Tab-separated table of C-alpha atoms and ligand atoms in Angstrom:
chain	number	residue	atom	x	y	z
X	151	MET	CA	176.269	175.944	23.423
X	152	ALA	CA	174.175	178.146	25.702
X	153	PHE	CA	173.123	176.426	28.914
X	154	ASP	CA	170.181	177.347	31.137
X	155	PHE	CA	172.517	177.378	34.144
X	156	ASP	CA	176.248	177.355	34.849
X	157	LEU	CA	175.690	174.943	37.722
X	158	PHE	CA	172.839	172.607	38.600
X	159	VAL	CA	173.062	171.140	42.103
X	160	ILE	CA	171.056	168.037	42.972
X	161	GLY	CA	170.450	167.981	46.725
X	162	GLY	CA	169.857	170.725	49.283
X	163	GLY	CA	171.964	169.417	52.178
X	164	SER	CA	175.163	170.769	53.682
X	165	GLY	CA	177.303	170.150	50.579
X	166	GLY	CA	174.777	171.165	47.939
X	167	VAL	CA	173.648	174.371	49.614
X	168	ARG	CA	177.232	175.493	50.266
X	169	ALA	CA	178.300	174.865	46.675
X	170	ALA	CA	175.220	176.614	45.280
X	171	ARG	CA	175.644	179.653	47.505
X	172	LEU	CA	179.377	180.074	46.882
X	173	ALA	CA	179.082	179.570	43.137
X	174	ALA	CA	176.226	182.079	42.868
X	175	ALA	CA	177.223	184.705	45.442
X	176	GLU	CA	181.001	184.678	45.122
X	177	ALA	CA	181.626	183.487	41.575
X	178	GLY	CA	178.566	185.111	39.980
X	179	ALA	CA	177.446	181.837	38.420
X	180	ARG	CA	173.860	181.173	37.345
X	181	VAL	CA	172.891	178.369	39.721
X	182	ALA	CA	169.890	176.096	40.235
X	183	LEU	CA	169.317	173.596	43.007
X	184	ALA	CA	166.763	170.781	43.184
X	185	GLU	CA	165.653	169.257	46.470
X	186	ALA	CA	162.701	166.885	46.747
X	187	ASP	CA	162.603	166.828	50.557
X	188	ARG	CA	163.120	169.549	53.154
X	189	MET	CA	165.932	172.035	52.599
X	190	GLY	CA	168.910	171.430	54.883
X	191	GLY	CA	169.413	167.713	54.337
X	192	THR	CA	170.428	165.088	56.829
X	193	CYS	CA	172.476	167.357	59.092
X	194	VAL	CA	169.800	169.950	59.695
X	195	ILE	CA	166.588	167.981	59.399
X	196	ARG	CA	167.338	164.427	60.593
X	197	GLY	CA	170.904	164.276	61.842
X	198	CYS	CA	173.446	166.437	63.627
X	199	VAL	CA	171.177	169.317	64.632
X	200	PRO	CA	168.153	167.501	66.113
X	201	LYS	CA	170.532	164.889	67.557
X	202	LYS	CA	172.576	167.548	69.365
X	203	TYR	CA	169.393	169.041	70.832
X	204	MET	CA	168.502	165.561	72.083
X	205	VAL	CA	171.985	165.307	73.613
X	206	PHE	CA	171.346	168.567	75.462
X	207	ALA	CA	167.908	167.400	76.614
X	208	SER	CA	169.150	164.061	77.857
X	209	GLY	CA	172.098	165.560	79.745
X	210	TYR	CA	169.800	167.244	82.265
X	211	ARG	CA	169.041	164.023	84.123
X	212	ALA	CA	172.663	163.623	85.229
X	213	ALA	CA	172.984	167.396	85.657
X	214	MET	CA	170.002	167.489	88.010
X	215	ARG	CA	171.399	164.623	90.052
X	216	GLU	CA	174.672	166.464	90.232
X	217	ALA	CA	172.996	169.744	91.169
X	218	ALA	CA	171.180	168.003	94.023
X	219	ASP	CA	174.480	166.534	95.224
X	220	TYR	CA	175.951	170.040	95.156
X	221	GLY	CA	173.202	171.209	97.478
X	222	TRP	CA	170.395	172.390	95.221
X	223	ASP	CA	166.884	171.489	96.314
X	224	LEU	CA	165.474	169.994	93.124
X	225	ARG	CA	162.336	168.076	92.396
X	226	ALA	CA	162.542	166.814	88.840
X	227	GLY	CA	159.410	165.585	87.147
X	228	GLY	CA	159.441	163.355	84.088
X	229	PHE	CA	160.754	164.384	80.697
X	230	ASP	CA	158.031	165.729	78.401
X	231	TRP	CA	158.956	164.555	74.915
X	232	GLY	CA	155.978	166.399	73.398
X	233	ARG	CA	157.158	169.746	74.746
X	234	PHE	CA	160.680	169.096	73.530
X	235	ARG	CA	159.454	167.994	70.093
X	236	ALA	CA	157.411	171.161	69.656
X	237	ARG	CA	160.468	173.326	70.315
X	238	LEU	CA	162.654	171.114	68.143
X	239	ASP	CA	160.208	171.235	65.231
X	240	ALA	CA	160.009	175.028	65.471
X	241	GLU	CA	163.804	175.295	65.431
X	242	LEU	CA	164.104	172.989	62.417
X	243	ASP	CA	161.474	175.076	60.601
X	244	ARG	CA	163.504	178.178	61.398
X	245	LEU	CA	166.718	176.606	60.119
X	246	GLU	CA	165.080	175.337	56.961
X	247	ALA	CA	163.745	178.827	56.268
X	248	ALA	CA	167.225	180.252	56.909
X	249	TYR	CA	168.716	177.867	54.338
X	250	ARG	CA	166.080	178.891	51.806
X	251	GLY	CA	166.721	182.554	52.591
X	252	THR	CA	170.457	182.104	52.031
X	253	LEU	CA	169.867	180.524	48.634
X	254	ALA	CA	167.347	183.179	47.627
X	255	ARG	CA	169.703	186.028	48.628
X	256	ALA	CA	172.489	184.424	46.608
X	257	GLY	CA	170.163	184.336	43.585
X	258	VAL	CA	169.943	180.530	43.352
X	259	THR	CA	166.868	179.173	41.553
X	260	VAL	CA	165.328	176.436	43.710
X	261	PHE	CA	163.219	173.562	42.391
X	262	ASP	CA	161.344	171.681	45.102
X	263	GLU	CA	161.310	168.431	43.208
X	264	ARG	CA	163.478	165.515	42.171
X	265	ALA	CA	165.977	165.942	39.381
X	266	GLU	CA	167.529	163.206	37.274
X	267	ILE	CA	170.498	163.383	34.968
X	268	GLU	CA	169.637	162.622	31.354
X	269	ASP	CA	173.022	163.262	29.778
X	270	PRO	CA	176.216	165.080	30.861
X	271	HIS	CA	174.530	168.485	30.529
X	272	THR	CA	170.793	167.787	30.760
X	273	LEU	CA	168.513	167.300	33.745
X	274	ARG	CA	164.909	166.210	33.865
X	275	LEU	CA	162.772	167.402	36.757
X	276	ALA	CA	159.953	165.335	38.257
X	277	SER	CA	157.511	167.758	36.615
X	278	GLY	CA	158.911	166.660	33.241
X	279	ARG	CA	160.714	169.937	32.598
X	280	ARG	CA	164.152	169.669	30.967
X	281	LEU	CA	167.030	172.005	31.837
X	282	THR	CA	170.639	172.217	30.773
X	283	ALA	CA	173.728	173.117	32.785
X	284	ARG	CA	177.423	173.502	32.081
X	285	HIS	CA	178.228	171.672	35.322
X	286	ILE	CA	176.191	169.288	37.447
X	287	LEU	CA	176.919	168.668	41.126
X	288	ILE	CA	175.502	165.546	42.779
X	289	ALA	CA	175.047	166.213	46.498
X	290	THR	CA	172.247	163.808	47.322
X	291	GLY	CA	173.687	162.510	50.596
X	292	GLY	CA	172.942	159.143	52.093
X	293	ARG	CA	170.273	157.220	53.921
X	294	PRO	CA	170.142	154.613	56.675
X	295	ASP	CA	170.986	151.101	55.589
X	296	VAL	CA	168.866	148.299	57.024
X	297	PRO	CA	170.282	144.761	56.967
X	298	ASP	CA	168.365	142.025	55.250
X	299	ARG	CA	166.786	140.076	58.133
X	300	PRO	CA	163.360	138.477	58.529
X	301	GLY	CA	160.997	141.143	59.862
X	302	ALA	CA	163.584	143.941	59.429
X	303	GLY	CA	160.761	146.345	58.481
X	304	LEU	CA	159.469	146.198	62.079
X	305	GLY	CA	162.544	148.140	63.099
X	306	GLN	CA	163.042	151.870	62.642
X	307	VAL	CA	165.946	154.067	61.544
X	308	SER	CA	167.424	157.309	62.860
X	309	ASP	CA	165.190	159.441	60.573
X	310	ASP	CA	162.154	158.082	62.448
X	311	VAL	CA	163.412	159.048	65.908
X	312	PHE	CA	162.952	162.754	65.256
X	313	ARG	CA	159.324	162.120	64.293
X	314	TRP	CA	158.343	160.031	67.312
X	315	ASP	CA	155.139	161.144	69.053
X	316	SER	CA	156.259	159.576	72.308
X	317	LEU	CA	159.314	157.931	73.789
X	318	PRO	CA	159.310	154.135	74.080
X	319	GLY	CA	159.714	152.452	77.458
X	320	SER	CA	162.384	150.164	76.042
X	321	ILE	CA	164.417	149.990	72.863
X	322	LEU	CA	166.916	147.714	71.177
X	323	ILE	CA	169.552	149.596	69.191
X	324	VAL	CA	171.441	147.512	66.652
X	325	GLY	CA	174.969	148.615	65.700
X	326	GLY	CA	178.093	149.891	67.391
X	327	GLY	CA	178.944	153.000	65.357
X	328	TYR	CA	178.319	156.710	65.831
X	329	ILE	CA	174.546	156.648	65.573
X	330	ALA	CA	173.969	153.530	67.673
X	331	THR	CA	176.228	154.773	70.446
X	332	GLU	CA	174.945	158.330	70.465
X	333	MET	CA	171.306	157.222	70.415
X	334	ALA	CA	171.927	154.672	73.172
X	335	CYS	CA	173.311	157.407	75.435
X	336	ILE	CA	170.669	159.980	74.526
X	337	LEU	CA	167.713	157.672	75.062
X	338	ASN	CA	169.199	156.250	78.251
X	339	GLY	CA	169.528	159.818	79.530
X	340	LEU	CA	165.887	160.486	78.656
X	341	GLY	CA	164.798	157.523	80.763
X	342	VAL	CA	164.323	154.823	78.085
X	343	ARG	CA	165.582	151.306	78.962
X	344	VAL	CA	168.257	150.819	76.295
X	345	THR	CA	169.823	147.600	75.040
X	346	GLN	CA	172.522	147.796	72.353
X	347	PHE	CA	173.493	144.793	70.236
X	348	TYR	CA	176.858	144.987	68.522
X	349	ARG	CA	178.169	142.141	66.369
X	350	GLY	CA	181.879	142.809	67.123
X	351	ALA	CA	183.907	142.606	70.320
X	352	GLN	CA	183.809	146.308	71.251
X	353	ILE	CA	181.649	149.234	70.106
X	354	LEU	CA	183.065	152.112	67.997
X	355	ARG	CA	185.295	149.985	65.780
X	356	GLY	CA	188.078	151.994	64.144
X	357	PHE	CA	188.423	154.496	67.010
X	358	ASP	CA	191.189	154.395	69.629
X	359	ASP	CA	190.827	151.164	71.647
X	360	GLU	CA	191.393	152.787	75.012
X	361	ALA	CA	188.768	155.439	74.278
X	362	ARG	CA	186.313	152.734	73.133
X	363	GLY	CA	186.792	150.777	76.354
X	364	HIS	CA	186.446	153.915	78.446
X	365	ILE	CA	183.201	154.965	76.744
X	366	SER	CA	181.557	151.544	76.872
X	367	GLU	CA	182.435	151.111	80.541
X	368	HIS	CA	180.832	154.453	81.388
X	369	MET	CA	177.789	153.697	79.238
X	370	ARG	CA	177.272	150.451	81.116
X	371	ASP	CA	177.683	152.252	84.460
X	372	ALA	CA	175.069	154.769	83.308
X	373	GLY	CA	172.592	151.944	82.677
X	374	VAL	CA	172.900	150.990	78.987
X	375	THR	CA	172.861	147.224	78.452
X	376	ILE	CA	175.550	146.630	75.814
X	377	ARG	CA	175.654	143.109	74.418
X	378	VAL	CA	178.733	142.661	72.227
X	379	GLY	CA	179.240	139.686	69.915
X	380	THR	CA	175.481	139.783	69.432
X	381	ASP	CA	173.375	140.397	66.367
X	382	VAL	CA	169.721	140.129	65.371
X	383	ILE	CA	168.521	136.932	63.708
X	384	ALA	CA	164.926	138.011	63.150
X	385	LEU	CA	162.217	140.407	64.244
X	386	GLU	CA	158.524	139.603	64.577
X	387	PRO	CA	155.533	141.459	65.986
X	388	GLY	CA	155.445	141.210	69.782
X	389	PRO	CA	152.651	141.786	72.304
X	390	ALA	CA	151.259	145.292	72.930
X	391	GLY	CA	152.713	146.742	69.735
X	392	GLY	CA	156.245	145.717	70.676
X	393	VAL	CA	158.830	143.853	68.613
X	394	ARG	CA	160.038	140.354	69.487
X	395	VAL	CA	163.754	140.003	68.813
X	396	GLN	CA	165.620	136.792	68.339
X	397	GLY	CA	169.321	137.367	69.027
X	398	THR	CA	172.365	135.361	67.991
X	399	ASP	CA	173.152	134.925	71.704
X	400	GLY	CA	170.040	132.747	72.066
X	401	SER	CA	167.981	135.593	73.526
X	402	ASP	CA	164.304	136.069	72.742
X	403	GLN	CA	163.111	139.392	74.081
X	404	VAL	CA	160.374	141.936	73.428
X	405	PHE	CA	161.247	145.628	73.078
X	406	ASP	CA	158.842	148.526	72.553
X	407	ARG	CA	160.943	149.604	69.562
X	408	VAL	CA	163.974	148.473	67.572
X	409	LEU	CA	166.361	150.937	65.942
X	410	TRP	CA	168.675	149.890	63.131
X	411	ALA	CA	171.846	151.974	63.325
X	412	THR	CA	173.808	149.779	60.968
X	413	GLY	CA	175.405	152.332	58.669
X	414	ARG	CA	174.328	154.644	55.889
X	415	ARG	CA	174.487	154.164	52.132
X	416	PRO	CA	174.865	156.761	49.370
X	417	ASN	CA	171.678	158.079	47.772
X	418	SER	CA	172.711	157.406	44.203
X	419	GLY	CA	169.791	155.358	42.891
X	420	GLY	CA	167.355	156.754	40.343
X	421	LEU	CA	169.606	159.676	39.404
X	422	GLY	CA	170.256	158.472	35.872
X	423	LEU	CA	173.941	157.904	36.616
X	424	GLU	CA	174.256	154.837	34.460
X	425	ALA	CA	172.746	156.521	31.414
X	426	ALA	CA	174.986	159.541	31.919
X	427	GLY	CA	178.058	157.294	32.202
X	428	VAL	CA	178.887	158.113	35.857
X	429	PRO	CA	180.441	155.062	37.524
X	430	THR	CA	179.505	154.051	41.069
X	431	GLY	CA	181.403	151.852	43.510
X	432	ARG	CA	180.816	150.018	46.774
X	433	ARG	CA	177.302	150.499	48.170
X	434	GLY	CA	176.519	152.797	45.222
X	435	ALA	CA	179.033	155.533	46.079
X	436	VAL	CA	179.584	157.986	43.225
X	437	LEU	CA	183.244	157.595	42.267
X	438	VAL	CA	185.197	160.852	42.145
X	439	ASP	CA	188.822	161.999	41.997
X	440	ARG	CA	190.443	164.272	44.594
X	441	PHE	CA	188.753	167.287	42.963
X	442	SER	CA	185.338	165.594	43.356
X	443	GLN	CA	185.069	165.128	39.592
X	444	THR	CA	183.424	161.977	38.212
X	445	ALA	CA	184.519	160.160	35.069
X	446	VAL	CA	182.169	162.509	33.179
X	447	PRO	CA	184.030	165.861	33.106
X	448	SER	CA	180.919	168.046	33.577
X	449	ILE	CA	179.593	166.050	36.547
X	450	PHE	CA	180.969	166.354	40.098
X	451	ALA	CA	179.846	164.922	43.444
X	452	VAL	CA	180.434	165.938	47.067
X	453	GLY	CA	179.347	164.744	50.494
X	454	ASP	CA	177.912	161.456	51.711
X	455	VAL	CA	176.926	160.314	48.215
X	456	THR	CA	180.663	159.826	47.554
X	457	ASP	CA	181.102	157.807	50.788
X	458	ARG	CA	184.491	159.303	51.602
X	459	LEU	CA	183.934	160.630	55.145
X	460	GLN	CA	180.246	160.993	55.992
X	461	LEU	CA	180.528	164.227	57.959
X	462	THR	CA	178.869	167.622	57.431
X	463	PRO	CA	182.037	169.751	57.682
X	464	VAL	CA	183.703	167.453	55.155
X	465	ALA	CA	180.839	167.881	52.673
X	466	ILE	CA	181.066	171.639	53.157
X	467	ARG	CA	184.821	171.667	52.529
X	468	GLU	CA	184.458	169.433	49.479
X	469	ALA	CA	181.795	171.809	48.160
X	470	ALA	CA	184.006	174.856	48.709
X	471	ALA	CA	186.942	173.098	47.019
X	472	PHE	CA	184.673	172.234	44.069
X	473	VAL	CA	183.702	175.895	43.645
X	474	GLU	CA	187.358	176.983	43.869
X	475	THR	CA	188.319	174.418	41.256
X	476	VAL	CA	185.509	174.924	38.778
X	477	PHE	CA	184.436	178.542	39.191
X	478	HIS	CA	187.644	180.279	40.286
X	479	GLY	CA	190.048	178.213	38.186
X	480	ARG	CA	192.140	177.210	41.221
X	481	PRO	CA	192.319	173.406	41.411
X	482	THR	CA	191.693	172.658	45.105
X	483	ALA	CA	191.416	169.286	46.789
X	484	PHE	CA	190.183	168.853	50.351
X	485	ASP	CA	192.622	166.898	52.522
X	486	HIS	CA	190.682	164.075	54.218
X	487	SER	CA	193.643	162.849	56.264
X	488	THR	CA	193.368	164.778	59.545
X	489	VAL	CA	189.706	165.501	60.013
X	490	PRO	CA	188.859	165.963	63.683
X	491	GLY	CA	185.562	164.660	64.939
X	492	ALA	CA	183.413	163.731	67.874
X	493	VAL	CA	181.025	161.078	69.020
X	494	PHE	CA	178.322	162.718	71.111
X	495	SER	CA	178.149	159.821	73.494
X	496	GLN	CA	177.883	160.383	77.235
X	497	PRO	CA	180.734	160.799	78.052
X	498	GLU	CA	181.565	162.715	74.898
X	499	TYR	CA	184.521	161.670	72.722
X	500	GLY	CA	186.614	164.114	70.704
X	501	TYR	CA	189.436	162.930	68.490
X	502	VAL	CA	191.903	164.141	65.924
X	503	GLY	CA	194.561	162.197	64.058
X	504	LEU	CA	195.440	158.559	64.523
X	505	SER	CA	194.333	156.014	67.078
X	506	GLU	CA	197.136	154.396	69.079
X	507	GLU	CA	196.662	151.201	67.066
X	508	ALA	CA	196.862	152.950	63.670
X	509	ALA	CA	199.845	155.077	64.739
X	510	ARG	CA	201.916	152.164	66.010
X	511	ASP	CA	201.331	150.301	62.754
X	512	ARG	CA	202.956	153.242	60.986
X	513	GLU	CA	205.902	154.225	63.164
X	514	ALA	CA	207.525	154.166	66.601
X	515	ILE	CA	205.380	156.083	69.101
X	516	GLU	CA	205.122	157.233	72.687
X	517	VAL	CA	201.719	157.214	74.353
X	518	TYR	CA	200.857	159.777	76.989
X	519	ALA	CA	197.573	159.138	78.749
X	520	THR	CA	195.760	159.871	81.946
X	521	ALA	CA	192.376	158.811	83.267
X	522	PHE	CA	191.254	160.684	86.337
X	523	ARG	CA	188.219	161.810	88.302
X	524	PRO	CA	187.466	165.368	87.194
X	525	MET	CA	187.350	167.996	89.913
X	526	ARG	CA	183.652	168.616	89.393
X	527	GLY	CA	182.788	165.061	90.429
X	528	VAL	CA	185.265	164.654	93.261
X	529	LEU	CA	183.366	166.886	95.685
X	530	ILE	CA	180.195	164.852	95.342
X	531	GLY	CA	181.800	161.420	95.337
X	532	ARG	CA	181.330	160.634	91.651
X	533	THR	CA	183.581	157.838	90.478
X	534	ASP	CA	183.536	158.426	86.698
X	535	ARG	CA	186.794	159.386	85.070
X	536	VAL	CA	187.826	161.351	82.022
X	537	LEU	CA	190.464	160.199	79.540
X	538	MET	CA	193.110	162.405	77.921
X	539	LYS	CA	195.544	160.844	75.506
X	540	LEU	CA	198.295	162.006	73.166
X	541	ILE	CA	200.122	159.815	70.679
X	542	VAL	CA	203.555	161.148	69.781
X	543	SER	CA	205.969	160.222	66.986
X	544	ARG	CA	209.307	159.172	68.474
X	545	ALA	CA	211.104	160.287	65.310
X	546	THR	CA	209.604	163.752	64.754
X	547	ARG	CA	208.042	164.416	68.212
X	548	ARG	CA	204.885	165.524	66.391
X	549	ILE	CA	201.533	164.720	67.934
X	550	LEU	CA	199.945	162.073	65.739
X	551	GLY	CA	196.701	161.689	67.649
X	552	CYS	CA	194.732	163.301	70.446
X	553	HIS	CA	191.806	161.561	72.166
X	554	ILE	CA	189.624	163.104	74.829
X	555	VAL	CA	186.699	161.426	76.579
X	556	ALA	CA	185.153	164.032	78.849
X	557	ASP	CA	182.381	166.606	79.058
X	558	HIS	CA	182.847	169.065	76.185
X	559	ALA	CA	185.495	166.843	74.551
X	560	ALA	CA	184.276	167.909	71.112
X	561	GLU	CA	184.891	171.569	71.971
X	562	LEU	CA	188.336	170.807	73.384
X	563	VAL	CA	189.491	168.732	70.453
X	564	GLN	CA	188.521	171.418	67.945
X	565	LEU	CA	191.273	173.618	69.375
X	566	ALA	CA	193.787	170.803	69.778
X	567	ALA	CA	193.184	170.102	66.077
X	568	VAL	CA	194.447	173.575	65.139
X	569	ALA	CA	197.774	172.976	66.872
X	570	ILE	CA	198.095	169.413	65.621
X	571	GLY	CA	197.213	170.461	62.074
X	572	MET	CA	200.055	172.991	62.270
X	573	GLY	CA	202.451	170.178	63.160
X	574	ALA	CA	202.697	170.747	66.931
X	575	THR	CA	205.207	168.577	68.786
X	576	LYS	CA	204.920	167.192	72.298
X	577	GLU	CA	207.404	169.871	73.370
X	578	ASP	CA	205.130	172.605	71.917
X	579	PHE	CA	202.348	171.268	74.143
X	580	ASP	CA	204.746	171.091	77.136
X	581	ARG	CA	205.811	174.720	76.609
X	582	THR	CA	202.193	175.882	76.750
X	583	CYS	CA	201.244	177.196	80.172
X	584	ALA	CA	198.293	175.458	81.823
X	585	VAL	CA	194.938	177.141	82.378
X	586	HIS	CA	194.002	176.184	85.912
X	587	PRO	CA	191.877	174.536	87.171
X	588	THR	CA	190.593	172.874	83.989
X	589	LEU	CA	190.337	169.450	82.436
X	590	ALA	CA	192.313	170.519	79.386
X	591	GLU	CA	195.395	171.516	81.345
X	592	GLU	CA	196.165	167.800	81.594
X	593	LEU	CA	197.007	167.898	77.883
X	594	VAL	CA	199.950	170.230	78.541
X	595	THR	CA	201.150	168.566	81.754
X	596	LEU	CA	201.528	164.941	80.630
X	597	LYS	CA	205.156	164.318	81.602
X	598	THR	CA	205.944	160.609	81.175
X	599	PRO	CA	204.827	158.197	78.469
X	600	VAL	CA	202.656	155.362	79.763
X	601	ARG	CA	203.945	153.139	76.951
X	602	THR	CA	206.134	153.138	73.898
X	603	ALA	CA	205.546	150.986	70.866
G	185	NDP	P1	178.756	153.476	61.262
G	185	NDP	O1	179.391	153.020	60.022
G	185	NDP	O2	179.449	154.424	62.163
G	185	NDP	O3	178.364	152.207	62.133
G	185	NDP	C1	177.587	151.166	61.621
G	185	NDP	C2	177.499	150.095	62.677
G	185	NDP	O4	176.588	149.084	62.263
G	185	NDP	C3	178.831	149.401	62.917
G	185	NDP	O5	178.934	149.122	64.282
G	185	NDP	C4	178.718	148.129	62.082
G	185	NDP	O6	179.449	147.053	62.591
G	185	NDP	C5	177.239	147.826	62.233
G	185	NDP	N1	176.708	147.088	61.095
G	185	NDP	C6	176.859	147.365	59.784
G	185	NDP	N2	176.212	146.463	59.034
G	185	NDP	C7	175.636	145.600	59.886
G	185	NDP	C8	174.847	144.443	59.708
G	185	NDP	N3	174.513	144.007	58.489
G	185	NDP	N4	174.440	143.783	60.805
G	185	NDP	C9	174.786	144.218	62.042
G	185	NDP	N5	175.528	145.300	62.267
G	185	NDP	C10	175.949	145.992	61.211
G	185	NDP	O7	177.337	154.024	60.794
G	185	NDP	P2	176.237	154.904	61.528
G	185	NDP	O8	174.956	154.462	60.947
G	185	NDP	O9	176.396	154.860	63.014
G	185	NDP	O10	176.590	156.364	61.038
G	185	NDP	C11	176.780	156.638	59.656
G	185	NDP	C12	177.785	157.727	59.463
G	185	NDP	O11	177.213	158.962	59.811
G	185	NDP	C13	179.019	157.592	60.330
G	185	NDP	O12	179.985	156.770	59.757
G	185	NDP	C14	179.476	159.006	60.460
G	185	NDP	O13	180.339	159.304	59.403
G	185	NDP	C15	178.191	159.802	60.355
G	185	NDP	N6	177.782	160.273	61.686
G	185	NDP	C16	178.596	161.146	62.358
G	185	NDP	C17	178.257	161.600	63.599
G	185	NDP	C18	179.169	162.533	64.318
G	185	NDP	O14	180.025	163.131	63.680
G	185	NDP	N7	179.055	162.691	65.631
G	185	NDP	C19	177.011	161.195	64.257
G	185	NDP	C20	176.240	160.270	63.473
G	185	NDP	C21	176.621	159.837	62.235
G	185	NDP	P3	181.022	146.863	62.271
G	185	NDP	O15	181.743	147.867	63.101
G	185	NDP	O16	181.270	145.447	62.705
G	185	NDP	O17	181.184	147.062	60.809
């Protein structure tokens, strides 16, 4: 049977665009891509990219204080959100155009509309047009999940933040994960009074406990009010356009805004999956095997819609593996086991491998850790500390986990991840000569374990 396209990609985010480009430009496939929203997806338009620019913007408050302590004569005015937004919007426009340009140069046909799957090889566009494809790739990403609470609609989600016309005076952020913690730090840095409610005992569940404690302590010192063991019972309209929040801790408080940062769910609704016979799992995740293939042989899925690891570089790798498998005939599965990552909190957290808790459940370990005042702060009497931590297998001496809470921790851990991915042992780290004076040299000079388990 002759198909209109070799590949039809639904979704123009990190995963979809990468798969479309590689299949068209490197495998010579005839590719189409449908995207109903802006090209670039969550990462570029309402996630990693605008968030990181907000991290940069918010860091200047502490940097200016530090500069003054170092002797600079500074007179900082207030932060102008409008000026920042204008630059941010222009940059996002530029990136979106760059994504479109990449697809056009690769020869991908783009449809700026929704596509639904009608059967294993047929798609129906919002315009009513029907197209056929040998393979279909679902790369529709995810969206913020809002819990079912009275008045929940009075709260906002992360997508809304990047469209704000002005900053609020105060905000309640609900959740203790990546987005809640990053947004709490960013907005605190920009001068917003931030309260964070987290239902559990400590924010950043699942990460290394020592790193979690270190980050939350510094966030509190920086002015974020973190209330753990606390959740929202209900929201109702408050005075002056604010939101009245009833908390499980008996509190009743008005905030200018409320932000739900309570997880993200796969965007799998309304795609015709049921009719096409594609099974979905928890929270609507499209179920795939290690080659990202669904139960329907012609239909694959990558990225957040599969709810494996909701991270841009993971979606990109899954997309590349899909193209290798399907268009180059080399079955390739992306290994999700040692994906490094970062939480862009202030202080920043970079990690690779296992937390101490996960490692000690698996095998006998040694823990090497140090928390110290970095040189940069010592001169000016700053008391905040950085954390460097290695978890080592007692049997193989291999580094099982590396955790860094410090300025530029994400940059540092990217390089540590190369060595650890190659199977580096503690002795390999010890043999490496220090670069002095740096923060990272501590990673190669940790002599004695602080604990064994
Ligand atoms: P996370 O899954 O990281 O965190 C969700 C948080 O909300 C958790 O603290 C969770 O609590 C809490 N929560 C969930 N449901 C409820 C509920 N019904 N009531 C109250 N609290 C609730 O999700 P995020 O939204 O922060 O981020 C989504 C994903 O996006 C991340 O998992 C990550 O993969 C990705 N991301 C990555 C970033 C990065 O790489 N730097 C930055 C931002 C996002 P509990 O812990 O108790 O379950």
